[in-house]
Amino acid sequence: MYVVATPLGNLQDITLRSLAVLRAVDVIAAEDTRHSQRLLDACGIRTKMLALHEHNEQTAAGQLIDLLAQGRQVALISDAGTPAVSDPGARAVARVRAAGHPVVPVPGACAAVAALSVSGFAEGGFRFVGFLPPKSAARRTALEKLAGERDALVLYEAPHRIAECVADIEAVFGGEREILIARELTKMHEEIARMPLAETAPWFAADANRSRGEFVLVVAGAPEAEGLDVEAERVLALLLADLPVKTAARLAAEISGAPKNALYARALELKSLGDA
Ligand code: SAM
């Protein structure tokens, strides 16, 4: 089974190998066959499709295994980008592997990697988070666990939640941390902006179009809490046992004279270590 990446919007982002594979296989399993028919039509490909989406993945995987057992070749695609990355496919891949058939990647577009590549944040590494919980309280809890992460974070978010999601990231990570907002990648209205989190609310408010379309967020990793002496660390740890991160960092700065930013970064780190 070939796992084939398809474009995020710009049809020219399909690779030559993807076209050859999609043309050659006997069946293409697609997340939404009507959506993918447009791609196949545009590329002059007439291969048969079957639906494989989150509600029928097990049954469809069974069909694919039957086809493979008969010596047929199959490909798996999703609506856009790389299958099985915040998309259906992982369960089918696992089933096909377990049935003893090879699973071959045909790489190409992936929204997370495209945004990361233009972020300039990923020197040290990155963590793919995908979608956060839709409700604010659960989202903030998830963010608190990620706040001390040193690597850049890559998130997906839907347009109707984008502004509130970014506001929650600011509330938990602080306004100084940098974020890259990548909107409508590879499409006509592509927009990519990098700024401190404190500037995001006015950025969204300045133009209603900035909340439309598809989004990837890349958030810089937590800064290193450099230069904290033992006494500042001790005060911070004591305060953190009973107080929220922001208050503990502010009071520890007042008591110890150490920089508030460094204490805040260290507090996030300690909190995420404690929650892990
Ligand atoms: N598997 C896909 C991939 O590899 O890119 C992602 C699928 S996930 C269901 C869809 C999410 O990916 C969107 O909600 C958005 O966060 C992101 N996305 C997809 N296409 C995008 C684009 N053209 N620009 C920005 N984000 C995009």
GROMACS .gro file of C-alpha atoms and ligand atoms in nm:
model
  303
    1MET     CA    1   0.000   0.000   0.000
    2TYR     CA    2   0.136   0.342  -0.098
    3VAL     CA    3   0.064   0.630   0.143
    4VAL     CA    4   0.059   0.929  -0.089
    5ALA     CA    5   0.076   1.298   0.007
    6THR     CA    6  -0.144   1.533  -0.198
    7PRO     CA    7  -0.134   1.915  -0.230
    8LEU     CA    8  -0.250   2.154   0.045
    9GLY     CA    9  -0.417   2.378  -0.210
   10ASN     CA   10  -0.180   2.445  -0.496
   11LEU     CA   11  -0.221   2.154  -0.739
   12GLN     CA   12   0.134   2.200  -0.865
   13ASP     CA   13   0.256   2.063  -0.533
   14ILE     CA   14   0.177   1.705  -0.639
   15THR     CA   15   0.500   1.517  -0.708
   16LEU     CA   16   0.581   1.330  -1.028
   17ARG     CA   17   0.606   1.008  -0.828
   18SER     CA   18   0.267   1.064  -0.663
   19LEU     CA   19   0.107   1.105  -1.006
   20ALA     CA   20   0.273   0.788  -1.135
   21VAL     CA   21   0.164   0.586  -0.829
   22LEU     CA   22  -0.195   0.717  -0.829
   23ARG     CA   23  -0.220   0.631  -1.199
   24ALA     CA   24  -0.068   0.284  -1.163
   25VAL     CA   25  -0.251   0.142  -0.859
   26ASP     CA   26  -0.577  -0.053  -0.889
   27VAL     CA   27  -0.764   0.138  -0.617
   28ILE     CA   28  -0.717   0.465  -0.428
   29ALA     CA   29  -0.858   0.483  -0.075
   30ALA     CA   30  -0.958   0.847  -0.021
   31GLU     CA   31  -1.091   1.035   0.283
   32ASP     CA   32  -1.358   1.209   0.072
   33THR     CA   33  -1.393   1.057  -0.274
   34ARG     CA   34  -1.583   1.357  -0.418
   35HIS     CA   35  -1.314   1.597  -0.298
   36SER     CA   36  -1.033   1.379  -0.434
   37GLN     CA   37  -1.214   1.321  -0.765
   38ARG     CA   38  -1.143   1.687  -0.847
   39LEU     CA   39  -0.769   1.630  -0.795
   40LEU     CA   40  -0.772   1.313  -1.004
   41ASP     CA   41  -0.973   1.483  -1.281
   42ALA     CA   42  -0.731   1.777  -1.286
   43CYS     CA   43  -0.441   1.532  -1.322
   44GLY     CA   44  -0.613   1.311  -1.583
   45ILE     CA   45  -0.615   1.006  -1.351
   46ARG     CA   46  -0.902   0.756  -1.382
   47THR     CA   47  -0.817   0.511  -1.103
   48LYS     CA   48  -1.113   0.375  -0.903
   49MET     CA   49  -1.161   0.507  -0.549
   50LEU     CA   50  -1.307   0.375  -0.227
   51ALA     CA   51  -1.389   0.582   0.082
   52LEU     CA   52  -1.170   0.551   0.389
   53HIS     CA   53  -1.258   0.805   0.658
   54GLU     CA   54  -1.264   0.819   1.037
   55HIS     CA   55  -1.611   0.655   1.056
   56ASN     CA   56  -1.534   0.350   0.838
   57GLU     CA   57  -1.158   0.312   0.872
   58GLN     CA   58  -1.165  -0.043   1.011
   59THR     CA   59  -1.406  -0.176   0.746
   60ALA     CA   60  -1.224   0.004   0.465
   61ALA     CA   61  -0.890  -0.127   0.596
   62GLY     CA   62  -1.036  -0.478   0.570
   63GLN     CA   63  -1.130  -0.411   0.206
   64LEU     CA   64  -0.778  -0.288   0.132
   65ILE     CA   65  -0.626  -0.599   0.291
   66ASP     CA   66  -0.855  -0.820   0.077
   67LEU     CA   67  -0.741  -0.636  -0.236
   68LEU     CA   68  -0.374  -0.665  -0.139
   69ALA     CA   69  -0.421  -1.038  -0.070
   70GLN     CA   70  -0.554  -1.072  -0.429
   71GLY     CA   71  -0.229  -0.917  -0.555
   72ARG     CA   72  -0.379  -0.571  -0.624
   73GLN     CA   73  -0.195  -0.249  -0.552
   74VAL     CA   74  -0.360   0.027  -0.349
   75ALA     CA   75  -0.286   0.386  -0.251
   76LEU     CA   76  -0.411   0.584   0.046
   77ILE     CA   77  -0.470   0.960   0.026
   78SER     CA   78  -0.643   1.217   0.247
   79ASP     CA   79  -0.816   1.545   0.156
   80ALA     CA   80  -0.492   1.743   0.170
   81GLY     CA   81  -0.133   1.689   0.276
   82THR     CA   82   0.006   1.373   0.429
   83PRO     CA   83  -0.238   1.096   0.531
   84ALA     CA   84  -0.232   0.983   0.897
   85VAL     CA   85  -0.100   1.323   1.018
   86SER     CA   86  -0.407   1.461   1.202
   87ASP     CA   87  -0.597   1.272   0.932
   88PRO     CA   88  -0.740   0.921   0.893
   89GLY     CA   89  -0.497   0.650   0.788
   90ALA     CA   90  -0.293   0.545   1.092
   91ARG     CA   91  -0.526   0.257   1.184
   92ALA     CA   92  -0.540   0.135   0.823
   93VAL     CA   93  -0.160   0.153   0.799
   94ALA     CA   94  -0.127  -0.051   1.120
   95ARG     CA   95  -0.376  -0.313   0.997
   96VAL     CA   96  -0.212  -0.345   0.655
   97ARG     CA   97   0.132  -0.381   0.815
   98ALA     CA   98   0.001  -0.639   1.061
   99ALA     CA   99  -0.145  -0.837   0.768
  100GLY     CA  100   0.210  -0.861   0.630
  101HIS     CA  101   0.187  -0.619   0.337
  102PRO     CA  102   0.451  -0.353   0.278
  103VAL     CA  103   0.347   0.010   0.337
  104VAL     CA  104   0.541   0.259   0.125
  105PRO     CA  105   0.546   0.637   0.181
  106VAL     CA  106   0.523   0.867  -0.120
  107PRO     CA  107   0.611   1.195   0.051
  108GLY     CA  108   0.500   1.542  -0.040
  109ALA     CA  109   0.310   1.833   0.113
  110CYS     CA  110   0.241   1.847   0.485
  111ALA     CA  111   0.101   2.169   0.638
  112ALA     CA  112   0.300   2.126   0.962
  113VAL     CA  113   0.634   2.086   0.786
  114ALA     CA  114   0.560   2.367   0.537
  115ALA     CA  115   0.491   2.613   0.821
  116LEU     CA  116   0.787   2.490   1.025
  117SER     CA  117   1.020   2.538   0.730
  118VAL     CA  118   0.948   2.912   0.716
  119SER     CA  119   0.927   2.970   1.093
  120GLY     CA  120   1.295   2.992   1.177
  121PHE     CA  121   1.210   2.837   1.517
  122ALA     CA  122   1.309   2.480   1.464
  123GLU     CA  123   1.685   2.492   1.513
  124GLY     CA  124   1.668   2.271   1.819
  125GLY     CA  125   1.385   2.046   1.712
  126PHE     CA  126   1.007   2.056   1.711
  127ARG     CA  127   0.709   1.885   1.862
  128PHE     CA  128   0.401   1.817   1.649
  129VAL     CA  129   0.092   1.882   1.864
  130GLY     CA  130  -0.180   1.890   1.597
  131PHE     CA  131  -0.522   2.009   1.717
  132LEU     CA  132  -0.562   2.122   2.080
  133PRO     CA  133  -0.891   2.047   2.261
  134PRO     CA  134  -1.176   2.265   2.126
  135LYS     CA  135  -1.295   2.397   2.467
  136SER     CA  136  -1.092   2.673   2.630
  137ALA     CA  137  -1.053   2.515   2.978
  138ALA     CA  138  -0.921   2.185   2.838
  139ARG     CA  139  -0.708   2.375   2.587
  140ARG     CA  140  -0.541   2.579   2.863
  141THR     CA  141  -0.472   2.264   3.064
  142ALA     CA  142  -0.309   2.106   2.758
  143LEU     CA  143  -0.107   2.425   2.698
  144GLU     CA  144   0.016   2.433   3.058
  145LYS     CA  145   0.170   2.090   3.001
  146LEU     CA  146   0.345   2.221   2.687
  147ALA     CA  147   0.459   2.558   2.823
  148GLY     CA  148   0.803   2.444   2.941
  149GLU     CA  149   0.881   2.253   2.619
  150ARG     CA  150   1.213   2.377   2.474
  151ASP     CA  151   1.137   2.266   2.118
  152ALA     CA  152   0.912   2.463   1.885
  153LEU     CA  153   0.547   2.351   1.892
  154VAL     CA  154   0.347   2.295   1.574
  155LEU     CA  155  -0.031   2.319   1.601
  156TYR     CA  156  -0.329   2.298   1.369
  157GLU     CA  157  -0.641   2.504   1.434
  158ALA     CA  158  -0.977   2.568   1.269
  159PRO     CA  159  -1.066   2.925   1.160
  160HIS     CA  160  -1.362   2.968   1.399
  161ARG     CA  161  -1.132   2.899   1.696
  162ILE     CA  162  -0.808   3.056   1.577
  163ALA     CA  163  -0.826   3.389   1.764
  164GLU     CA  164  -0.936   3.234   2.094
  165CYS     CA  165  -0.677   2.958   2.063
  166VAL     CA  166  -0.396   3.210   2.010
  167ALA     CA  167  -0.532   3.418   2.303
  168ASP     CA  168  -0.512   3.106   2.523
  169ILE     CA  169  -0.154   3.040   2.408
  170GLU     CA  170  -0.066   3.397   2.508
  171ALA     CA  171  -0.241   3.363   2.844
  172VAL     CA  172  -0.044   3.049   2.929
  173PHE     CA  173   0.295   3.115   2.760
  174GLY     CA  174   0.315   3.493   2.818
  175GLY     CA  175   0.316   3.777   2.564
  176GLU     CA  176   0.689   3.771   2.490
  177ARG     CA  177   0.705   3.426   2.329
  178GLU     CA  178   0.710   3.440   1.946
  179ILE     CA  179   0.454   3.272   1.724
  180LEU     CA  180   0.431   3.214   1.350
  181ILE     CA  181   0.080   3.224   1.206
  182ALA     CA  182   0.066   3.048   0.868
  183ARG     CA  183  -0.265   3.094   0.689
  184GLU     CA  184  -0.383   2.940   0.361
  185LEU     CA  185  -0.042   2.794   0.278
  186THR     CA  186   0.023   2.748  -0.095
  187LYS     CA  187  -0.312   2.914  -0.181
  188MET     CA  188  -0.403   3.249  -0.332
  189HIS     CA  189  -0.445   3.423   0.003
  190GLU     CA  190  -0.141   3.274   0.171
  191GLU     CA  191  -0.027   3.488   0.465
  192ILE     CA  192   0.261   3.418   0.699
  193ALA     CA  193   0.331   3.643   0.998
  194ARG     CA  194   0.569   3.606   1.290
  195MET     CA  195   0.532   3.820   1.603
  196PRO     CA  196   0.538   3.810   1.983
  197LEU     CA  197   0.215   3.663   2.123
  198ALA     CA  198   0.131   4.003   2.277
  199GLU     CA  199   0.084   4.144   1.925
  200THR     CA  200  -0.152   3.874   1.798
  201ALA     CA  201  -0.485   4.016   1.925
  202PRO     CA  202  -0.439   4.352   1.742
  203TRP     CA  203  -0.310   4.160   1.436
  204PHE     CA  204  -0.632   3.954   1.413
  205ALA     CA  205  -0.849   4.259   1.495
  206ALA     CA  206  -0.691   4.465   1.216
  207ASP     CA  207  -0.841   4.253   0.935
  208ALA     CA  208  -1.132   4.005   0.956
  209ASN     CA  209  -0.977   3.804   0.669
  210ARG     CA  210  -0.691   3.711   0.900
  211SER     CA  211  -0.925   3.474   1.086
  212ARG     CA  212  -1.038   3.299   0.765
  213GLY     CA  213  -0.899   2.990   0.597
  214GLU     CA  214  -0.672   2.715   0.724
  215PHE     CA  215  -0.406   2.768   0.988
  216VAL     CA  216  -0.085   2.624   1.119
  217LEU     CA  217   0.068   2.782   1.430
  218VAL     CA  218   0.433   2.742   1.519
  219VAL     CA  219   0.524   2.860   1.868
  220ALA     CA  220   0.885   2.915   1.970
  221GLY     CA  221   1.017   2.680   2.237
  222ALA     CA  222   1.044   2.796   2.599
  223PRO     CA  223   1.346   3.017   2.657
  224GLU     CA  224   1.627   2.882   2.870
  225ALA     CA  225   1.602   3.001   3.228
  226GLU     CA  226   1.960   3.122   3.241
  227GLY     CA  227   2.142   3.276   3.531
  228LEU     CA  228   1.911   3.186   3.818
  229ASP     CA  229   2.099   3.147   4.142
  230VAL     CA  230   2.021   2.881   4.398
  231GLU     CA  231   1.829   3.119   4.624
  232ALA     CA  232   1.603   3.241   4.339
  233GLU     CA  233   1.534   2.878   4.238
  234ARG     CA  234   1.452   2.790   4.602
  235VAL     CA  235   1.208   3.082   4.644
  236LEU     CA  236   1.045   3.003   4.311
  237ALA     CA  237   0.997   2.635   4.393
  238LEU     CA  238   0.839   2.725   4.730
  239LEU     CA  239   0.597   2.975   4.579
  240LEU     CA  240   0.513   2.746   4.288
  241ALA     CA  241   0.391   2.479   4.526
  242ASP     CA  242   0.090   2.699   4.616
  243LEU     CA  243   0.058   2.969   4.351
  244PRO     CA  244  -0.008   2.992   3.977
  245VAL     CA  245   0.298   3.027   3.750
  246LYS     CA  246   0.263   3.401   3.680
  247THR     CA  247   0.214   3.502   4.044
  248ALA     CA  248   0.493   3.274   4.165
  249ALA     CA  249   0.735   3.421   3.907
  250ARG     CA  250   0.639   3.782   3.992
  251LEU     CA  251   0.675   3.733   4.368
  252ALA     CA  252   0.998   3.534   4.329
  253ALA     CA  253   1.138   3.824   4.122
  254GLU     CA  254   1.043   4.074   4.392
  255ILE     CA  255   1.188   3.863   4.672
  256SER     CA  256   1.508   3.744   4.503
  257GLY     CA  257   1.581   4.030   4.263
  258ALA     CA  258   1.628   3.776   3.977
  259PRO     CA  259   1.480   3.863   3.632
  260LYS     CA  260   1.106   3.796   3.608
  261ASN     CA  261   1.129   3.650   3.254
  262ALA     CA  262   1.389   3.395   3.357
  263LEU     CA  263   1.183   3.300   3.662
  264TYR     CA  264   0.870   3.270   3.450
  265ALA     CA  265   1.047   3.044   3.200
  266ARG     CA  266   1.187   2.831   3.482
  267ALA     CA  267   0.843   2.814   3.650
  268LEU     CA  268   0.687   2.686   3.326
  269GLU     CA  269   0.963   2.429   3.299
  270LEU     CA  270   0.920   2.310   3.659
  271LYS     CA  271   0.543   2.295   3.614
  272SER     CA  272   0.564   2.087   3.296
  273LEU     CA  273   0.817   1.853   3.461
  274GLY     CA  274   0.580   1.815   3.757
  275ASP     CA  275   0.282   1.745   3.528
  276ALA     CA  276   0.468   1.496   3.310
  277SAM     N1  277  -0.266   1.567   0.700
  277SAM     C1  278  -0.267   1.707   0.671
  277SAM     C2  279  -0.124   1.756   0.648
  277SAM     O1  280  -0.035   1.678   0.648
  277SAM     O2  281  -0.103   1.874   0.625
  277SAM     C3  282  -0.340   1.787   0.777
  277SAM     C4  283  -0.483   1.745   0.793
  277SAM     S1  284  -0.570   1.827   0.920
  277SAM     C5  285  -0.728   1.746   0.917
  277SAM     C6  286  -0.617   1.977   0.847
  277SAM     C7  287  -0.548   2.095   0.913
  277SAM     O3  288  -0.420   2.113   0.855
  277SAM     C8  289  -0.620   2.228   0.892
  277SAM     O4  290  -0.722   2.246   0.989
  277SAM     C9  291  -0.507   2.326   0.912
  277SAM     O5  292  -0.480   2.342   1.049
  277SAM    C10  293  -0.391   2.250   0.845
  277SAM     N2  294  -0.383   2.285   0.703
  277SAM    C11  295  -0.417   2.209   0.598
  277SAM     N3  296  -0.397   2.277   0.482
  277SAM    C12  297  -0.348   2.399   0.518
  277SAM    C13  298  -0.308   2.515   0.445
  277SAM     N4  299  -0.316   2.521   0.312
  277SAM     N5  300  -0.263   2.623   0.514
  277SAM    C14  301  -0.256   2.619   0.649
  277SAM     N6  302  -0.294   2.513   0.722
  277SAM    C15  303  -0.339   2.405   0.658
   0.00000   0.00000   0.00000
